[in-house]
PDB file of C-alpha atoms and ligand atoms in Angstrom:
ATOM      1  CA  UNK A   1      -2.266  -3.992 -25.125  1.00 92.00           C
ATOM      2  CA  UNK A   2      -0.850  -7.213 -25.616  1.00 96.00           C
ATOM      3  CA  UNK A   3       1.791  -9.348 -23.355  1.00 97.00           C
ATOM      4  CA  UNK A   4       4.234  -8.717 -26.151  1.00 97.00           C
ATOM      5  CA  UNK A   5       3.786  -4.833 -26.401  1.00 97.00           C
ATOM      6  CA  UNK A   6       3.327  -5.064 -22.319  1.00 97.00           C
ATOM      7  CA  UNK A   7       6.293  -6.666 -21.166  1.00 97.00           C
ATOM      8  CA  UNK A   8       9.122  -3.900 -23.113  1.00 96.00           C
ATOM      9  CA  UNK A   9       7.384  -1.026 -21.393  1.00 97.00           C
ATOM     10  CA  UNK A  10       6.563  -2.837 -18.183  1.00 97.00           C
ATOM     11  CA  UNK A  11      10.956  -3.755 -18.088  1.00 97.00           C
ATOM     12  CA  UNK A  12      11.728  -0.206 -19.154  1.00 96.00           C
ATOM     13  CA  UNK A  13       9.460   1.446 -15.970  1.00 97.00           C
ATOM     14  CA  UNK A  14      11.088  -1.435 -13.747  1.00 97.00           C
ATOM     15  CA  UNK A  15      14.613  -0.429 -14.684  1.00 97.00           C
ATOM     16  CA  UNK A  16      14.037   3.132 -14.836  1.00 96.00           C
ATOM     17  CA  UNK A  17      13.247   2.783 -10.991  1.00 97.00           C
ATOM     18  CA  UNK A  18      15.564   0.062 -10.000  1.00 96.00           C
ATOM     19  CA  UNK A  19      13.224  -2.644  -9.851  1.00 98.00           C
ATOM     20  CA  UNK A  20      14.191  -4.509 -12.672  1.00 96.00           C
ATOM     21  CA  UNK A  21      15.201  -7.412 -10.455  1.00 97.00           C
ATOM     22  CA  UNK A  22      11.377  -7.687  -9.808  1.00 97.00           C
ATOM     23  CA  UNK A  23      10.796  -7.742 -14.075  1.00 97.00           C
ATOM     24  CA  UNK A  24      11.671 -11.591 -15.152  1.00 96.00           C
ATOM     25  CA  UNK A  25       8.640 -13.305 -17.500  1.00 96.00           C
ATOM     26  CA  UNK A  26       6.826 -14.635 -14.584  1.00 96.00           C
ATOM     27  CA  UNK A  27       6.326 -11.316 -12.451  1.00 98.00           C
ATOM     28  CA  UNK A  28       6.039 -10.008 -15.810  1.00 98.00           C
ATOM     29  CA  UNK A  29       2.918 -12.102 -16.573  1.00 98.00           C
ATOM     30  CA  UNK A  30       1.410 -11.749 -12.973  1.00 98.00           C
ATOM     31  CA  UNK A  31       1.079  -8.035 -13.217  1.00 98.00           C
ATOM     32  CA  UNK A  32      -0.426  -8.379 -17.428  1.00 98.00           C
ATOM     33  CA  UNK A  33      -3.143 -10.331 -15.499  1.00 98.00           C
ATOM     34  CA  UNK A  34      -3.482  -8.424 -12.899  1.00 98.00           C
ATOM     35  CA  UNK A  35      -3.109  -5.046 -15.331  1.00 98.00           C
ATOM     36  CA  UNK A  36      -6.014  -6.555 -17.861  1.00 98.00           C
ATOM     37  CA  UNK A  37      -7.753  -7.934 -14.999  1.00 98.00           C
ATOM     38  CA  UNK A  38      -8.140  -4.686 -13.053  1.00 98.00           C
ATOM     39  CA  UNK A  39      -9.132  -2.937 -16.221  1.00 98.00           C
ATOM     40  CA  UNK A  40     -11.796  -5.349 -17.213  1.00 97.00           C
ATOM     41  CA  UNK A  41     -13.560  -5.177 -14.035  1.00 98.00           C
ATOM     42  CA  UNK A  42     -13.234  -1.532 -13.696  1.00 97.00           C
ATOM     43  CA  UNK A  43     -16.028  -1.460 -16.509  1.00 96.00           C
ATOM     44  CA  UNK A  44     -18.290  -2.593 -14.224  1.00 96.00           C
ATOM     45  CA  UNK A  45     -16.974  -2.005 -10.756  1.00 96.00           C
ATOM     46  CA  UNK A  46     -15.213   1.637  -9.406  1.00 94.00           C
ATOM     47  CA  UNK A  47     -11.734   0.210  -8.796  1.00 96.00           C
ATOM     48  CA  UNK A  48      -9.872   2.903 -10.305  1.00 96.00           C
ATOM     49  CA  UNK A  49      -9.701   6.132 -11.938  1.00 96.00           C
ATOM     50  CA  UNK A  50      -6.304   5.427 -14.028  1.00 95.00           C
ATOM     51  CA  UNK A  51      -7.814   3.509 -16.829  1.00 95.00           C
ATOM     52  CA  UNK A  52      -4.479   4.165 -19.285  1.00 96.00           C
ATOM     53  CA  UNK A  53      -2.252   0.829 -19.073  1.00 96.00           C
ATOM     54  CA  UNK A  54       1.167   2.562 -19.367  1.00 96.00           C
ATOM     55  CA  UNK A  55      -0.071   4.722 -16.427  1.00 96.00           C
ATOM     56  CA  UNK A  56      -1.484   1.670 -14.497  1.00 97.00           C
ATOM     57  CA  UNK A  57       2.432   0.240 -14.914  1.00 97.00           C
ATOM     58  CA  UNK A  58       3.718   3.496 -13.485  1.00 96.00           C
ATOM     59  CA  UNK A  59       0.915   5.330 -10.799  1.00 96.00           C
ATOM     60  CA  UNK A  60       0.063   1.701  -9.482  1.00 98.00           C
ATOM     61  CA  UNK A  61       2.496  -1.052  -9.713  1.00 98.00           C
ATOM     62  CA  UNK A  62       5.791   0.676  -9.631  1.00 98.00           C
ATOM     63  CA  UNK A  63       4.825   3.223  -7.325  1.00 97.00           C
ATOM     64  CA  UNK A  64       3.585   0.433  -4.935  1.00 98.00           C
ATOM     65  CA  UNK A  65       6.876  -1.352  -5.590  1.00 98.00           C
ATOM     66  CA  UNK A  66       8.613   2.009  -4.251  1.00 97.00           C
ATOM     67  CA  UNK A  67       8.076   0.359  -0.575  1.00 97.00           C
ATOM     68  CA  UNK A  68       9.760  -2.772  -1.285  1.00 98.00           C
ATOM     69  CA  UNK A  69      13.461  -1.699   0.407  1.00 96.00           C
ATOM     70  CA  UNK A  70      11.395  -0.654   3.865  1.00 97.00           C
ATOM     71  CA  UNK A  71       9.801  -4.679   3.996  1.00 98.00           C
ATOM     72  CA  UNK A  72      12.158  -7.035   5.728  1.00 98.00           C
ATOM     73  CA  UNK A  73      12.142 -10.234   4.946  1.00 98.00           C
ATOM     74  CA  UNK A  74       9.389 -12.535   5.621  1.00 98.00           C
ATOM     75  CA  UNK A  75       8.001  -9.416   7.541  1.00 98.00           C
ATOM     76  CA  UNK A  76       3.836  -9.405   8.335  1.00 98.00           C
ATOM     77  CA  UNK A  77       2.459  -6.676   6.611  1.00 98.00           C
ATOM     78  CA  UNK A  78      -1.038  -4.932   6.874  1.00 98.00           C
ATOM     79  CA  UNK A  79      -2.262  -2.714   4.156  1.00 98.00           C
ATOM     80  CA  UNK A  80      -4.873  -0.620   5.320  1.00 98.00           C
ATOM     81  CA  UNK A  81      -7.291   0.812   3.268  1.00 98.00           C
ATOM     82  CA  UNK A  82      -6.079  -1.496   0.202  1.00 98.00           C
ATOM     83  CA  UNK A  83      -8.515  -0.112  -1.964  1.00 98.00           C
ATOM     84  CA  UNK A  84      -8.487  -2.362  -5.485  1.00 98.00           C
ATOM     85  CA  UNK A  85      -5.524  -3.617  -3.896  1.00 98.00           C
ATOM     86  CA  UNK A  86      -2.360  -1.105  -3.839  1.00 98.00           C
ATOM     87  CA  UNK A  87      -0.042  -1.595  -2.917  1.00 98.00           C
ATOM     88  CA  UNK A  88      -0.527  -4.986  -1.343  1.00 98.00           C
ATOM     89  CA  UNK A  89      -1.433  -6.947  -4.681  1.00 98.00           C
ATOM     90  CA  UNK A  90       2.115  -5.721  -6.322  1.00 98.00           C
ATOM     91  CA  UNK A  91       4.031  -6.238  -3.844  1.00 98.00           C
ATOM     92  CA  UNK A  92       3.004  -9.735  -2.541  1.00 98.00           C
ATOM     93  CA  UNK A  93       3.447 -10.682  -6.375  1.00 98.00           C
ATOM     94  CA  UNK A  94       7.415  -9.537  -6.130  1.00 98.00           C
ATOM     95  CA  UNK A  95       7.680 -10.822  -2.458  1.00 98.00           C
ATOM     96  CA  UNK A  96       6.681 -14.519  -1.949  1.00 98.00           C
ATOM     97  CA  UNK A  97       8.424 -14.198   1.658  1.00 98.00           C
ATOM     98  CA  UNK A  98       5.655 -11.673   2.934  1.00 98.00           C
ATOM     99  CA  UNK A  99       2.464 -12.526   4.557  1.00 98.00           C
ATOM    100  CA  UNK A 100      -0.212  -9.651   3.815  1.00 98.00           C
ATOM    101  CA  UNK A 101      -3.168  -8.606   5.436  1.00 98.00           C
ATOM    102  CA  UNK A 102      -4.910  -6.492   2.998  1.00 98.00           C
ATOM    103  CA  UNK A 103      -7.801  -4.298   5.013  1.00 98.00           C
ATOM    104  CA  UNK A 104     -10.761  -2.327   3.555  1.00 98.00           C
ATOM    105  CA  UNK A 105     -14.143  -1.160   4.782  1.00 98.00           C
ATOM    106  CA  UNK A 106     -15.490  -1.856   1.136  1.00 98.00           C
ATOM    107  CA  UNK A 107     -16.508  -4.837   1.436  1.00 98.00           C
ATOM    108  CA  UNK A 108     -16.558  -5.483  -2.467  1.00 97.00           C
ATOM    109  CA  UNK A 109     -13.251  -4.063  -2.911  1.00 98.00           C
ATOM    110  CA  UNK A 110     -12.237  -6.629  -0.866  1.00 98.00           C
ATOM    111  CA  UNK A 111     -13.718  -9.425  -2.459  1.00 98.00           C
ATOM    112  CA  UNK A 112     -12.688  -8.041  -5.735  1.00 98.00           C
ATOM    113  CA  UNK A 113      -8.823  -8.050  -3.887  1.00 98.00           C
ATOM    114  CA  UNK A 114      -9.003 -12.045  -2.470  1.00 98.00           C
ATOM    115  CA  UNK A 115     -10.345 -12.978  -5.854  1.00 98.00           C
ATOM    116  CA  UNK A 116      -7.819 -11.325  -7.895  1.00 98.00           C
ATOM    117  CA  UNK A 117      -4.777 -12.970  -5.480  1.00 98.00           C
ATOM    118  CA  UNK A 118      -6.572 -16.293  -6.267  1.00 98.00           C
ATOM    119  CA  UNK A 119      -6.137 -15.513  -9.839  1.00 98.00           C
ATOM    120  CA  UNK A 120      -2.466 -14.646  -9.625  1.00 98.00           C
ATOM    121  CA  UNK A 121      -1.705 -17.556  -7.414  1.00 98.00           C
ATOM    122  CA  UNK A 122      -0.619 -15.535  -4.556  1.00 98.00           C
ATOM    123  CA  UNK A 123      -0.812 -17.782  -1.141  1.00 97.00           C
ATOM    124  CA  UNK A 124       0.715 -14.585   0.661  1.00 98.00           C
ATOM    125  CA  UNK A 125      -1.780 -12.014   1.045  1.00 98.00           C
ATOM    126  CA  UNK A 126      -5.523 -12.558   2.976  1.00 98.00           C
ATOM    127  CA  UNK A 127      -7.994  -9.363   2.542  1.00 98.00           C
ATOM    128  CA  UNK A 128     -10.386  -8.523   5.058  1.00 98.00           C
ATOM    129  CA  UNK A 129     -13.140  -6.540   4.959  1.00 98.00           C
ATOM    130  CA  UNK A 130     -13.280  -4.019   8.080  1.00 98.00           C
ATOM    131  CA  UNK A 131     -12.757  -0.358   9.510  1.00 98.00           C
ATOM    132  CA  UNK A 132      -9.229  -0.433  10.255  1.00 98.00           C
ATOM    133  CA  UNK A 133      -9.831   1.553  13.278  1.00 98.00           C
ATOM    134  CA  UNK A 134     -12.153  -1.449  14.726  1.00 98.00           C
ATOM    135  CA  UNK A 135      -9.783  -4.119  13.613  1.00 98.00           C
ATOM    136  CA  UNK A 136      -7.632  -2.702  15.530  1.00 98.00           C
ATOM    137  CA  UNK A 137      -9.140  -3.705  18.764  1.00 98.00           C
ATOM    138  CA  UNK A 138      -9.159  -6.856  18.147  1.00 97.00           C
ATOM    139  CA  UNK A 139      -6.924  -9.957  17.094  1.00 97.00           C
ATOM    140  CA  UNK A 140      -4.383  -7.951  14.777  1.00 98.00           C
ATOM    141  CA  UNK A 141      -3.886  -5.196  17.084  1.00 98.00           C
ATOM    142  CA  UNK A 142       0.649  -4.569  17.279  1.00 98.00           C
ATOM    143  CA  UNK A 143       0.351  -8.159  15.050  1.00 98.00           C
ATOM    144  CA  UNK A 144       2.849  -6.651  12.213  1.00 98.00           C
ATOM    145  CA  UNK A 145       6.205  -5.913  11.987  1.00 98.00           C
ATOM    146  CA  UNK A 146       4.753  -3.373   9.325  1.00 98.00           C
ATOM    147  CA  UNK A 147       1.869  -1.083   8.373  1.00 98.00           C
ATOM    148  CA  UNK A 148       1.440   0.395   5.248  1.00 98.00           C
ATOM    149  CA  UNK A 149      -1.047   2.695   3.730  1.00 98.00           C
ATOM    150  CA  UNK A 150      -1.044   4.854   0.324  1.00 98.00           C
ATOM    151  CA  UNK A 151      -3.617   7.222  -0.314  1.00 92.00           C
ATOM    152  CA  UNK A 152      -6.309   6.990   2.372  1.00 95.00           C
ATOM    153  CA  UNK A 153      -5.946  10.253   4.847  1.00 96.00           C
ATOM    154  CA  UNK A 154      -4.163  13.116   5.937  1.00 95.00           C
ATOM    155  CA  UNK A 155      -1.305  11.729   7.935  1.00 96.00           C
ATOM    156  CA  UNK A 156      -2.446  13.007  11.812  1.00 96.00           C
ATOM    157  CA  UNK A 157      -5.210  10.605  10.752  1.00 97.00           C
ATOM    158  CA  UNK A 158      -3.836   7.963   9.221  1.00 97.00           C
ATOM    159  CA  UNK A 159      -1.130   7.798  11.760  1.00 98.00           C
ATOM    160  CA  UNK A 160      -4.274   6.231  14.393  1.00 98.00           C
ATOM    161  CA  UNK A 161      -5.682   3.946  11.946  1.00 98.00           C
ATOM    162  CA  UNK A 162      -1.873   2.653  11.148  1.00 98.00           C
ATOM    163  CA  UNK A 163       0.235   2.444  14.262  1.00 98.00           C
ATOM    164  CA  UNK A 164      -1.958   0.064  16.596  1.00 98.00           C
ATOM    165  CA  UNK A 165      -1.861  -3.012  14.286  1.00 98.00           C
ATOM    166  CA  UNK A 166       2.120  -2.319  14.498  1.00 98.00           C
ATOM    167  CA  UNK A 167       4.103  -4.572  17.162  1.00 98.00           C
ATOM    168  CA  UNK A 168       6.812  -3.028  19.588  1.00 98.00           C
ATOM    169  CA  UNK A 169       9.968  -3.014  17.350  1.00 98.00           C
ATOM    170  CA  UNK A 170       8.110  -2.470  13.940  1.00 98.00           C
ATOM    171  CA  UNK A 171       7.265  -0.175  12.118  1.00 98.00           C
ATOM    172  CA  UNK A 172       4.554   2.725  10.303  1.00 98.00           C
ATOM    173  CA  UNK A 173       5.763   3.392   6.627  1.00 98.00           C
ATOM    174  CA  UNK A 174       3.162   5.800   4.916  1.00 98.00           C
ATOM    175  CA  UNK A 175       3.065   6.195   1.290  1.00 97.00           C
ATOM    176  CA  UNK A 176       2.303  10.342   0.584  1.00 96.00           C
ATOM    177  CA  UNK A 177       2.334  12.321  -2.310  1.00 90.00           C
ATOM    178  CA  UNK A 178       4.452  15.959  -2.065  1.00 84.00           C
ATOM    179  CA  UNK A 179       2.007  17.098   0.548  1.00 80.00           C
ATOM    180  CA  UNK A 180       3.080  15.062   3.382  1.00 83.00           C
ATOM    181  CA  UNK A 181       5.364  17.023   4.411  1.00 84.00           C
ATOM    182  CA  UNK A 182       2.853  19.562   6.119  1.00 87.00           C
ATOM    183  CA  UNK A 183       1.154  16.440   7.333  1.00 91.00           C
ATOM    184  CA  UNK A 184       3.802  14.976   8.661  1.00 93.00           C
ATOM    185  CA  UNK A 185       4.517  18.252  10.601  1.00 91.00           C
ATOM    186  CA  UNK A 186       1.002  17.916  11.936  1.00 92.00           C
ATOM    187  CA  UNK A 187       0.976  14.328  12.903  1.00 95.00           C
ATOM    188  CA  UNK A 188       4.413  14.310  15.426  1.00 95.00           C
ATOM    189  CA  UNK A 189       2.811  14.478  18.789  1.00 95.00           C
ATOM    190  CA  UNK A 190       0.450  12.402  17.542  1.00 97.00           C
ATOM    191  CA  UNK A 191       2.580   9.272  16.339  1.00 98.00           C
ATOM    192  CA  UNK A 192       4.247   9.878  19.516  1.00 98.00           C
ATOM    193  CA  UNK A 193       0.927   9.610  21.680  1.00 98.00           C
ATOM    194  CA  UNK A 194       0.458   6.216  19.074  1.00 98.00           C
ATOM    195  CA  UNK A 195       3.866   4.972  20.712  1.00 98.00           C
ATOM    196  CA  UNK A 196       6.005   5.540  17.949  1.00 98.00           C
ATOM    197  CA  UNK A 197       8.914   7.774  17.316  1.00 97.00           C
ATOM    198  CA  UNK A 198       9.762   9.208  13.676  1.00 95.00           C
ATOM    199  CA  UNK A 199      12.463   7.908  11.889  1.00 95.00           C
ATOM    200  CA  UNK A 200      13.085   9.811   8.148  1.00 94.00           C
ATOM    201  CA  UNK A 201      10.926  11.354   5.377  1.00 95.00           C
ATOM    202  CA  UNK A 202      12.340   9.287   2.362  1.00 96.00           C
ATOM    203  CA  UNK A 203      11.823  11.078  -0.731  1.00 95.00           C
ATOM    204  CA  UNK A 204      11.464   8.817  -3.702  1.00 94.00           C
ATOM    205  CA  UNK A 205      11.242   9.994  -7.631  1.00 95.00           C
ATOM    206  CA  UNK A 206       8.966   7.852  -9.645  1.00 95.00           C
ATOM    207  CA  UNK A 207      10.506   7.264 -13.033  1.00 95.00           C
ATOM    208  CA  UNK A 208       8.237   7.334 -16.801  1.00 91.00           C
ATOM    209  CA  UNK A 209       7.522   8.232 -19.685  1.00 81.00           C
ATOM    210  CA  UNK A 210      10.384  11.015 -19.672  1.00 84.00           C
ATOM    211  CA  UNK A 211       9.036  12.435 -16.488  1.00 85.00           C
ATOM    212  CA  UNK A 212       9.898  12.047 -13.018  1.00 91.00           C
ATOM    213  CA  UNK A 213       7.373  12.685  -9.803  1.00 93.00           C
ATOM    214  CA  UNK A 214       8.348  12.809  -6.318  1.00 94.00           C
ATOM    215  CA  UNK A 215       7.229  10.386  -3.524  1.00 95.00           C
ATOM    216  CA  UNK A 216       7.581  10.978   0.402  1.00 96.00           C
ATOM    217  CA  UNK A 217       7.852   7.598   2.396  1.00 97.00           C
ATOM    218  CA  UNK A 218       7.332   8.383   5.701  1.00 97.00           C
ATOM    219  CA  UNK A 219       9.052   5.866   8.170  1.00 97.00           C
ATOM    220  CA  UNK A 220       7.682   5.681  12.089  1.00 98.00           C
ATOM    221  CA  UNK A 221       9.528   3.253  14.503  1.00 98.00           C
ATOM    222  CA  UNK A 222       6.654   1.714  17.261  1.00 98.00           C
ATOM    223  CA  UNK A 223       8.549   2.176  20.288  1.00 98.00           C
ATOM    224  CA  UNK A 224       6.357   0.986  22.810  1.00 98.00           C
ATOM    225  CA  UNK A 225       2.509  -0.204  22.566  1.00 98.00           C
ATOM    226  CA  UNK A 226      -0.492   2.130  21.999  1.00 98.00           C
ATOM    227  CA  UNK A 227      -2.710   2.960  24.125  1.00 98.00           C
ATOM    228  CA  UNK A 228      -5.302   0.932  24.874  1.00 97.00           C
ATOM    229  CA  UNK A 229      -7.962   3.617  24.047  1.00 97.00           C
ATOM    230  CA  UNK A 230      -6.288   4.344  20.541  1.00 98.00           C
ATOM    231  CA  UNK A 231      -7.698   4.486  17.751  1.00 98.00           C
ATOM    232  CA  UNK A 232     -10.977   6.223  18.536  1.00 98.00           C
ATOM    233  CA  UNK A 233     -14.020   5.775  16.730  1.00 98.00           C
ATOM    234  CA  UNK A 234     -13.322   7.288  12.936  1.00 97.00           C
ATOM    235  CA  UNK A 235     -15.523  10.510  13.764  1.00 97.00           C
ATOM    236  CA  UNK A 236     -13.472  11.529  17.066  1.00 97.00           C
ATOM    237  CA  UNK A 237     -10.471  10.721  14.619  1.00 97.00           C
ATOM    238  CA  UNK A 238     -11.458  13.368  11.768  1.00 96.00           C
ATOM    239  CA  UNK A 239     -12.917  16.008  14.278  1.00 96.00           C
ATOM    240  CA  UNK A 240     -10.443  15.916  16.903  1.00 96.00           C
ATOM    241  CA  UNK A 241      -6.522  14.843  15.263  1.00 95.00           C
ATOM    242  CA  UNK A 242      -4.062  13.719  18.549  1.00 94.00           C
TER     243      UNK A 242
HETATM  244  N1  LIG B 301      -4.654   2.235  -1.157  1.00 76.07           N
HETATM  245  C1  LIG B 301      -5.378   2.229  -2.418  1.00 76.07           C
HETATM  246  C2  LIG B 301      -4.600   2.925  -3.491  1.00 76.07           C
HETATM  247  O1  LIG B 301      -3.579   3.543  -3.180  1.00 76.07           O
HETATM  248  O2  LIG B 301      -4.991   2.866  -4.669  1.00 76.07           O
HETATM  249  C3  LIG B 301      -6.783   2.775  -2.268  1.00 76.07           C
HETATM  250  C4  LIG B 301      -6.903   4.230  -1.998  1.00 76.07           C
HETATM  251  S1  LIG B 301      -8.580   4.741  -1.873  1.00 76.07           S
HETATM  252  C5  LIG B 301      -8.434   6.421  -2.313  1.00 76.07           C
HETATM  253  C6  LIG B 301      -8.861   4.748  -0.118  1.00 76.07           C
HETATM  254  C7  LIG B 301      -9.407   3.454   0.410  1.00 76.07           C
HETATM  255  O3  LIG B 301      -9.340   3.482   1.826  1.00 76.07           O
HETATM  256  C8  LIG B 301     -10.858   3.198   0.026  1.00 76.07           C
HETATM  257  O4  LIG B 301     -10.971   1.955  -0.619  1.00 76.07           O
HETATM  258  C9  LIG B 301     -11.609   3.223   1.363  1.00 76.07           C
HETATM  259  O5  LIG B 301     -12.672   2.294   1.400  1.00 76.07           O
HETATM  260  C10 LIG B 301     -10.503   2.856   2.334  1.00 76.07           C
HETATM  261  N2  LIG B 301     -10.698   3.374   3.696  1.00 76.07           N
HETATM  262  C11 LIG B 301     -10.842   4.685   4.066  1.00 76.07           C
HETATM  263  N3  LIG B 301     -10.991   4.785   5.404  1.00 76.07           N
HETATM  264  C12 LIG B 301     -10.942   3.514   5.901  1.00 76.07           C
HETATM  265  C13 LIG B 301     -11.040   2.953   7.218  1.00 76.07           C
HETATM  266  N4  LIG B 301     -11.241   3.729   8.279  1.00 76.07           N
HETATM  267  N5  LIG B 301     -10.928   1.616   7.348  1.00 76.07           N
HETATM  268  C14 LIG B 301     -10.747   0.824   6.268  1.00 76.07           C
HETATM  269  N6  LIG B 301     -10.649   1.289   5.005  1.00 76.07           N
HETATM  270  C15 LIG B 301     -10.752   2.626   4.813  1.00 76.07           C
END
């Protein structure tokens, strides 16, 4: 696909889900590049399993986008488990103000992420390669005003990999498909163990192609600071949810 078939479709998906103040020709040409970027290395690298561009628009950039409303401005944000970079890459490209900490344990993905925000010119977001549940005892432990996450675990787990890099007064927002509910069921006493408190299951509909999908965003205040024994080491995580 070209820019000029890209950008129509790309404005249409934007508008159809309220982000068209995030669609003007230079965002436009930041996520071509990143969109024909992603693809090209995908050949040779396992970045992604969407591989159809008018589904990369919608499954990856707008539904990254879908957080945008729960970032306040010039917030610190830490995506963990970034992956090839969702949804920190989009949404540092619509929100200069931002400063992103983009955290994987792959450490490929990672350079794959920090090379691809060189590309796009984005000062905002720095990737690091690490478990998130180490990080977290360390120099970016309750360092954010927010942590996000889409796609990485079940929320009970998630939910200890998330909430320690969160600062008193910030907040957990967890990007879920349909699911989540049941999770987030699970995962109260948990969060609540983490030092946060459970604010509202946001349900979002993601807008294309004629059909609509829903979204959960799943918003956690941090209340007061974890403990400092939390998070446990990733196996005592998965065998033993709080
Ligand atoms: N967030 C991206 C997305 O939505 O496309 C990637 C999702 S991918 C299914 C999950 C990613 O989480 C993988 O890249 C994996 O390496 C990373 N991950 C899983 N557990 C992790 C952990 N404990 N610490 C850091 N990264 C982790």
């Amino acid at each position: 696909m070209e820019f000029i078939e890209f950008q129509p479709v790309f404005h249409t998906m934007m508008s159809d889900n309220a982000l068209s103040e995030y669609a003007d020709e230079s965002k436009s040409r930041k996520f071509y590049t990143l969109m024909t970027h992603m693809l090209s290395v995908n050949e040779s690298m396992n970045l992604t399993a969407i591989k159809e561009e008018r589904a990369v628009i919608l499954r990856h950039f707008v539904d990254s986008l879908t957080i945008l409303s729960f970032l306040p401005k010039g917030a610190r944000v830490a995506d963990i488990g970034c992956g090839a970079g969702f949804p920190c890459l989009p949404i540092a490209i619509c929100r200069p103000d931002l400063q992103i900490l983009a955290v994987d344990s792959t450490e490929k993905r990672i350079r794959y992420v920090q090379e691809t925000a060189e590309l796009l010119g984005l000062r905002n977001l720095e990737a690091r390669a690490m478990r998130a549940e180490e990080g977290a005892h360390g120099k970016y432990r309750e360092a954010f005003d927010v942590c996000t996450a889409r796609a990485v675990a079940a929320l009970p787990i998630l939910s200890e990999l998330c909430m320690p890099y969160v600062r008193t007064g910030g907040k957990f927002i967890a990007m879920k498909a349909k699911k989540g509910e049941e999770e987030y069921t699970a995962s109260l006493s948990g969060i609540r163990r983490l030092g946060g408190e459970p604010i509202a299951v946001h349900r979002i509909l993601l807008r294309g192609e004629g059909e609509e999908d829903e979204r959960l965003i799943i918003e956690v205040a941090k209340k007061s600071p974890t403990p400092g024994n939390l998070p446990r080491p990733y196996a005592k995580i998965c065998k033993k949810p709080l």
